mmCIF file of C-alpha atoms in Angstrom:
data_model
loop_
_atom_site.group_PDB
_atom_site.id
_atom_site.type_symbol
_atom_site.label_atom_id
_atom_site.label_comp_id
_atom_site.label_asym_id
_atom_site.label_seq_id
_atom_site.Cartn_x
_atom_site.Cartn_y
_atom_site.Cartn_z
ATOM 1 C CA MET A 1287 62.634 118.628 -2.020
ATOM 2 C CA ILE A 1288 64.161 119.685 1.296
ATOM 3 C CA ILE A 1289 67.903 120.361 1.327
ATOM 4 C CA GLN A 1290 69.516 120.343 4.763
ATOM 5 C CA LEU A 1291 73.001 121.750 5.422
ATOM 6 C CA GLU A 1292 74.556 120.606 8.687
ATOM 7 C CA ASN A 1293 77.796 122.326 9.726
ATOM 8 C CA ILE A 1294 78.849 122.655 6.078
ATOM 9 C CA SER A 1295 82.347 124.119 5.648
ATOM 10 C CA LYS A 1296 84.640 124.450 2.648
ATOM 11 C CA ARG A 1297 88.356 125.176 2.560
ATOM 12 C CA TYR A 1298 90.820 125.568 -0.301
ATOM 13 C CA GLY A 1299 94.326 125.034 1.021
ATOM 14 C CA PHE A 1300 94.530 126.986 4.266
ATOM 15 C CA GLU A 1301 91.729 129.416 3.376
ATOM 16 C CA TRP A 1302 88.221 128.804 4.650
ATOM 17 C CA ILE A 1303 85.620 129.921 2.096
ATOM 18 C CA PHE A 1304 82.787 129.480 4.602
ATOM 19 C CA LYS A 1305 82.399 127.662 7.907
ATOM 20 C CA GLN A 1306 79.647 125.915 9.853
ATOM 21 C CA ILE A 1307 76.617 126.647 7.696
ATOM 22 C CA ASN A 1308 73.459 125.233 9.240
ATOM 23 C CA TYR A 1309 70.506 125.938 7.009
ATOM 24 C CA GLN A 1310 67.418 124.260 5.597
ATOM 25 C CA PHE A 1311 66.024 125.008 2.133
ATOM 26 C CA GLU A 1312 62.290 124.280 2.004
ATOM 27 C CA PRO A 1313 60.211 123.101 -0.983
ATOM 28 C CA SER A 1314 58.494 125.684 -3.196
ATOM 29 C CA GLN A 1315 60.477 128.563 -1.656
ATOM 30 C CA ARG A 1316 62.853 131.029 -3.296
ATOM 31 C CA TYR A 1317 66.217 131.758 -1.707
ATOM 32 C CA ALA A 1318 69.012 134.176 -2.539
ATOM 33 C CA ILE A 1319 72.610 133.481 -1.546
ATOM 34 C CA VAL A 1320 74.137 136.945 -1.357
ATOM 35 C CA GLY A 1321 77.566 138.420 -0.751
ATOM 36 C CA PRO A 1322 80.381 140.308 -2.462
ATOM 37 C CA ASN A 1323 82.267 138.906 -5.447
ATOM 38 C CA GLY A 1324 84.613 136.130 -4.362
ATOM 39 C CA SER A 1325 82.807 135.535 -1.084
ATOM 40 C CA GLY A 1326 81.892 131.900 -1.814
ATOM 41 C CA LYS A 1327 78.390 132.035 -3.335
ATOM 42 C CA SER A 1328 79.364 129.882 -6.323
ATOM 43 C CA THR A 1329 81.226 127.414 -4.116
ATOM 44 C CA LEU A 1330 78.173 126.940 -1.904
ATOM 45 C CA LEU A 1331 75.922 126.411 -4.929
ATOM 46 C CA LYS A 1332 78.317 123.757 -6.231
ATOM 47 C CA VAL A 1333 78.181 122.008 -2.853
ATOM 48 C CA ILE A 1334 74.375 122.127 -2.860
ATOM 49 C CA SER A 1335 74.304 120.711 -6.392
ATOM 50 C CA GLY A 1336 76.430 117.760 -5.338
ATOM 51 C CA GLY A 1337 79.197 118.759 -7.729
ATOM 52 C CA LEU A 1338 81.604 119.734 -4.956
ATOM 53 C CA VAL A 1339 82.333 117.867 -1.734
ATOM 54 C CA PRO A 1340 82.430 120.002 1.439
ATOM 55 C CA THR A 1341 85.538 119.885 3.610
ATOM 56 C CA SER A 1342 83.348 119.046 6.585
ATOM 57 C CA GLY A 1343 79.691 118.788 7.446
ATOM 58 C CA LYS A 1344 76.788 116.912 5.923
ATOM 59 C CA LEU A 1345 74.256 117.661 3.192
ATOM 60 C CA THR A 1346 71.039 115.674 3.046
ATOM 61 C CA CYS A 1347 68.079 115.782 0.671
ATOM 62 C CA SER A 1348 64.614 114.425 1.278
ATOM 63 C CA ILE A 1349 61.280 114.221 -0.535
ATOM 64 C CA GLN A 1350 58.132 113.900 1.601
ATOM 65 C CA HIS A 1351 60.086 112.758 4.653
ATOM 66 C CA LYS A 1352 62.092 110.241 2.615
ATOM 67 C CA ARG A 1353 65.849 110.825 2.644
ATOM 68 C CA ILE A 1354 67.542 110.557 -0.759
ATOM 69 C CA THR A 1355 70.692 108.448 -0.524
ATOM 70 C CA ASP A 1356 71.132 107.755 -4.239
ATOM 71 C CA ASP A 1357 73.251 110.467 -5.895
ATOM 72 C CA ILE A 1358 71.688 109.760 -9.306
ATOM 73 C CA GLU A 1359 68.190 110.226 -7.910
ATOM 74 C CA MET A 1360 69.287 113.530 -6.362
ATOM 75 C CA VAL A 1361 70.901 114.835 -9.559
ATOM 76 C CA LYS A 1362 67.739 114.126 -11.547
ATOM 77 C CA GLU A 1363 65.861 116.541 -9.308
ATOM 78 C CA ILE A 1364 68.343 119.415 -9.688
ATOM 79 C CA ALA A 1365 68.710 121.816 -12.626
ATOM 80 C CA PHE A 1366 71.726 124.142 -12.457
ATOM 81 C CA ALA A 1367 72.703 127.070 -14.668
ATOM 82 C CA ALA A 1368 75.840 129.186 -14.283
ATOM 83 C CA PRO A 1369 78.215 131.074 -16.610
ATOM 84 C CA TYR A 1370 81.068 128.658 -15.794
ATOM 85 C CA ILE A 1371 79.124 125.482 -16.639
ATOM 86 C CA SER A 1372 80.367 124.103 -19.952
ATOM 87 C CA LEU A 1373 78.212 123.203 -22.926
ATOM 88 C CA ILE A 1374 79.151 120.604 -25.536
ATOM 89 C CA GLU A 1375 80.502 122.979 -28.167
ATOM 90 C CA ASP A 1376 80.517 120.498 -31.063
ATOM 91 C CA PHE A 1377 76.764 119.914 -30.797
ATOM 92 C CA SER A 1378 74.238 121.957 -32.697
ATOM 93 C CA LEU A 1379 71.445 123.492 -30.609
ATOM 94 C CA GLU A 1380 69.101 120.768 -31.806
ATOM 95 C CA GLU A 1381 71.574 118.019 -30.886
ATOM 96 C CA LEU A 1382 72.224 119.540 -27.471
ATOM 97 C CA TYR A 1383 68.527 119.623 -26.652
ATOM 98 C CA ASP A 1384 68.152 115.961 -27.691
ATOM 99 C CA PHE A 1385 71.153 115.006 -25.545
ATOM 100 C CA HIS A 1386 69.890 116.900 -22.492
ATOM 101 C CA ALA A 1387 66.366 115.500 -22.875
ATOM 102 C CA SER A 1388 67.766 111.954 -23.031
ATOM 103 C CA PHE A 1389 68.608 112.029 -19.303
ATOM 104 C CA LYS A 1390 66.452 114.854 -17.930
ATOM 105 C CA LYS A 1391 62.666 115.034 -18.086
ATOM 106 C CA MET A 1392 61.639 118.272 -19.781
ATOM 107 C CA LYS A 1393 58.720 120.628 -19.136
ATOM 108 C CA SER A 1394 58.648 121.497 -22.839
ATOM 109 C CA ALA A 1395 56.430 119.159 -24.850
ATOM 110 C CA ASN A 1396 58.900 119.054 -27.739
ATOM 111 C CA LYS A 1397 61.892 120.772 -29.298
ATOM 112 C CA GLU A 1398 59.793 123.382 -31.052
ATOM 113 C CA GLU A 1399 58.317 124.580 -27.768
ATOM 114 C CA PHE A 1400 61.822 124.742 -26.288
ATOM 115 C CA PHE A 1401 63.064 126.770 -29.268
ATOM 116 C CA GLU A 1402 60.120 129.151 -28.907
ATOM 117 C CA VAL A 1403 60.621 129.716 -25.183
ATOM 118 C CA SER A 1404 64.395 130.090 -25.489
ATOM 119 C CA GLN A 1405 63.994 132.372 -28.536
ATOM 120 C CA LEU A 1406 66.905 130.501 -30.115
ATOM 121 C CA GLY A 1407 64.947 128.563 -32.744
ATOM 122 C CA ILE A 1408 66.519 130.343 -35.719
ATOM 123 C CA HIS A 1409 69.869 128.963 -34.532
ATOM 124 C CA LYS A 1410 68.804 125.315 -34.104
ATOM 125 C CA LYS A 1411 71.281 124.058 -36.724
ATOM 126 C CA LYS A 1412 74.140 126.257 -35.482
ATOM 127 C CA TYR A 1413 76.974 124.711 -33.459
ATOM 128 C CA ILE A 1414 77.198 125.858 -29.869
ATOM 129 C CA LYS A 1415 80.835 126.900 -30.382
ATOM 130 C CA ASN A 1416 79.539 129.623 -32.710
ATOM 131 C CA PHE A 1417 77.106 131.050 -30.142
ATOM 132 C CA SER A 1418 77.862 134.379 -28.482
ATOM 133 C CA SER A 1419 78.348 134.454 -24.698
ATOM 134 C CA GLY A 1420 74.846 135.888 -24.286
ATOM 135 C CA MET A 1421 73.312 133.136 -26.424
ATOM 136 C CA LYS A 1422 75.129 130.465 -24.418
ATOM 137 C CA GLN A 1423 73.831 131.927 -21.164
ATOM 138 C CA ARG A 1424 70.307 132.052 -22.604
ATOM 139 C CA LEU A 1425 70.650 128.389 -23.591
ATOM 140 C CA LYS A 1426 71.879 127.346 -20.143
ATOM 141 C CA LEU A 1427 68.989 129.138 -18.472
ATOM 142 C CA SER A 1428 66.456 127.681 -20.918
ATOM 143 C CA LEU A 1429 67.672 124.143 -20.230
ATOM 144 C CA ALA A 1430 67.523 124.735 -16.472
ATOM 145 C CA PHE A 1431 64.104 126.390 -16.371
ATOM 146 C CA LEU A 1432 62.561 123.855 -18.764
ATOM 147 C CA THR A 1433 63.970 120.812 -16.999
ATOM 148 C CA ASP A 1434 61.234 119.177 -14.954
ATOM 149 C CA SER A 1435 63.076 119.202 -11.628
ATOM 150 C CA GLN A 1436 62.126 119.976 -8.048
ATOM 151 C CA VAL A 1437 65.183 122.194 -7.515
ATOM 152 C CA LEU A 1438 66.461 125.077 -9.646
ATOM 153 C CA LEU A 1439 69.942 126.465 -8.895
ATOM 154 C CA LEU A 1440 71.084 129.646 -10.645
ATOM 155 C CA ASP A 1441 74.412 131.436 -10.316
ATOM 156 C CA GLU A 1442 74.702 134.967 -11.744
ATOM 157 C CA PRO A 1443 71.769 134.196 -14.067
ATOM 158 C CA THR A 1444 71.853 137.382 -16.147
ATOM 159 C CA SER A 1445 75.595 137.412 -16.828
ATOM 160 C CA ASN A 1446 76.216 138.727 -20.389
ATOM 161 C CA PHE A 1447 72.585 139.890 -20.687
ATOM 162 C CA ASP A 1448 71.178 143.179 -21.951
ATOM 163 C CA ALA A 1449 67.976 144.756 -20.595
ATOM 164 C CA LYS A 1450 65.710 142.858 -22.995
ATOM 165 C CA ALA A 1451 67.269 139.509 -22.045
ATOM 166 C CA ILE A 1452 66.920 140.350 -18.337
ATOM 167 C CA ASP A 1453 63.173 140.844 -18.890
ATOM 168 C CA TRP A 1454 63.106 137.438 -20.619
ATOM 169 C CA TYR A 1455 64.788 135.876 -17.549
ATOM 170 C CA LEU A 1456 62.282 137.464 -15.180
ATOM 171 C CA ASN A 1457 59.440 136.152 -17.326
ATOM 172 C CA LEU A 1458 60.843 132.606 -17.109
ATOM 173 C CA MET A 1459 61.111 132.982 -13.352
ATOM 174 C CA GLU A 1460 57.441 133.909 -13.173
ATOM 175 C CA ASN A 1461 56.237 131.097 -15.452
ATOM 176 C CA TYR A 1462 58.505 128.109 -14.750
ATOM 177 C CA THR A 1463 59.198 128.026 -11.015
ATOM 178 C CA LYS A 1464 55.834 127.111 -9.524
ATOM 179 C CA ASP A 1465 56.237 124.472 -6.787
ATOM 180 C CA ARG A 1466 60.039 124.433 -7.248
ATOM 181 C CA LEU A 1467 62.760 125.157 -4.725
ATOM 182 C CA VAL A 1468 64.744 128.027 -6.277
ATOM 183 C CA ILE A 1469 68.198 129.060 -5.018
ATOM 184 C CA ILE A 1470 69.990 131.989 -6.684
ATOM 185 C CA GLY A 1471 73.574 133.123 -6.072
ATOM 186 C CA SER A 1472 73.913 136.803 -6.911
ATOM 187 C CA ASN A 1473 74.962 140.274 -5.822
ATOM 188 C CA GLN A 1474 72.561 141.961 -8.268
ATOM 189 C CA GLU A 1475 69.280 142.595 -6.462
ATOM 190 C CA TYR A 1476 67.150 142.573 -9.607
ATOM 191 C CA GLU A 1477 68.146 138.912 -10.129
ATOM 192 C CA TYR A 1478 66.646 137.826 -6.816
ATOM 193 C CA ILE A 1479 64.268 140.612 -5.717
ATOM 194 C CA PHE A 1480 61.395 138.098 -5.683
ATOM 195 C CA CYS A 1481 63.190 135.735 -3.240
ATOM 196 C CA GLU A 1482 61.467 135.399 0.132
ATOM 197 C CA GLN A 1483 64.615 134.261 1.960
ATOM 198 C CA ARG A 1484 68.208 135.550 1.962
ATOM 199 C CA LEU A 1485 71.343 133.711 3.089
ATOM 200 C CA SER A 1486 74.352 136.007 3.482
ATOM 201 C CA ILE A 1487 77.550 134.050 2.889
ATOM 202 C CA SER A 1488 79.462 136.709 4.838
ATOM 203 C CA ASP A 1489 77.817 135.474 8.033
ATOM 204 C CA TYR A 1490 79.790 132.210 7.789
ATOM 205 C CA LYS A 1491 83.402 133.381 7.605
#
């Protein structure tokens, strides 16, 4: 999928978060959106995901020279993980996987493979509300990486992670991003060191 930003700007009240972003994200490439905390990285990712409407400008998506005009078709091709994205807390892990897989095609052949990759299988009957913050972040990343989508968006992917969990994240990046457009919002270089392209949000103030 190609994602094209044309003069994208976002304002909250009288404050411009970023202005006039013209940028094209190409298929099968890895991009890092970088900048200090509070600079607008998360806001831009939300705009790219379709979850936030820009104040001005136009975002277009296309697959093999065909422009996508159906929002549902676009959403199916995007997997997004971020610390602020909510999970359904009253579901067990098993129920949450079934729910997610009911509207997103999964790379995992079945639940057991998902549990193995996520390393959360021993908690499959546990309610999400009883997960630690690190377990919830691991779950969000597992769902995103194992969704069969053309685009993978990640914001602060290793938030609440220890060194062992960071290694797990890097392993997923190596094994589950082939032929996907990957866009990562971060100010921690180890989260995006493998990205070929960098977009500095500070250049659009």
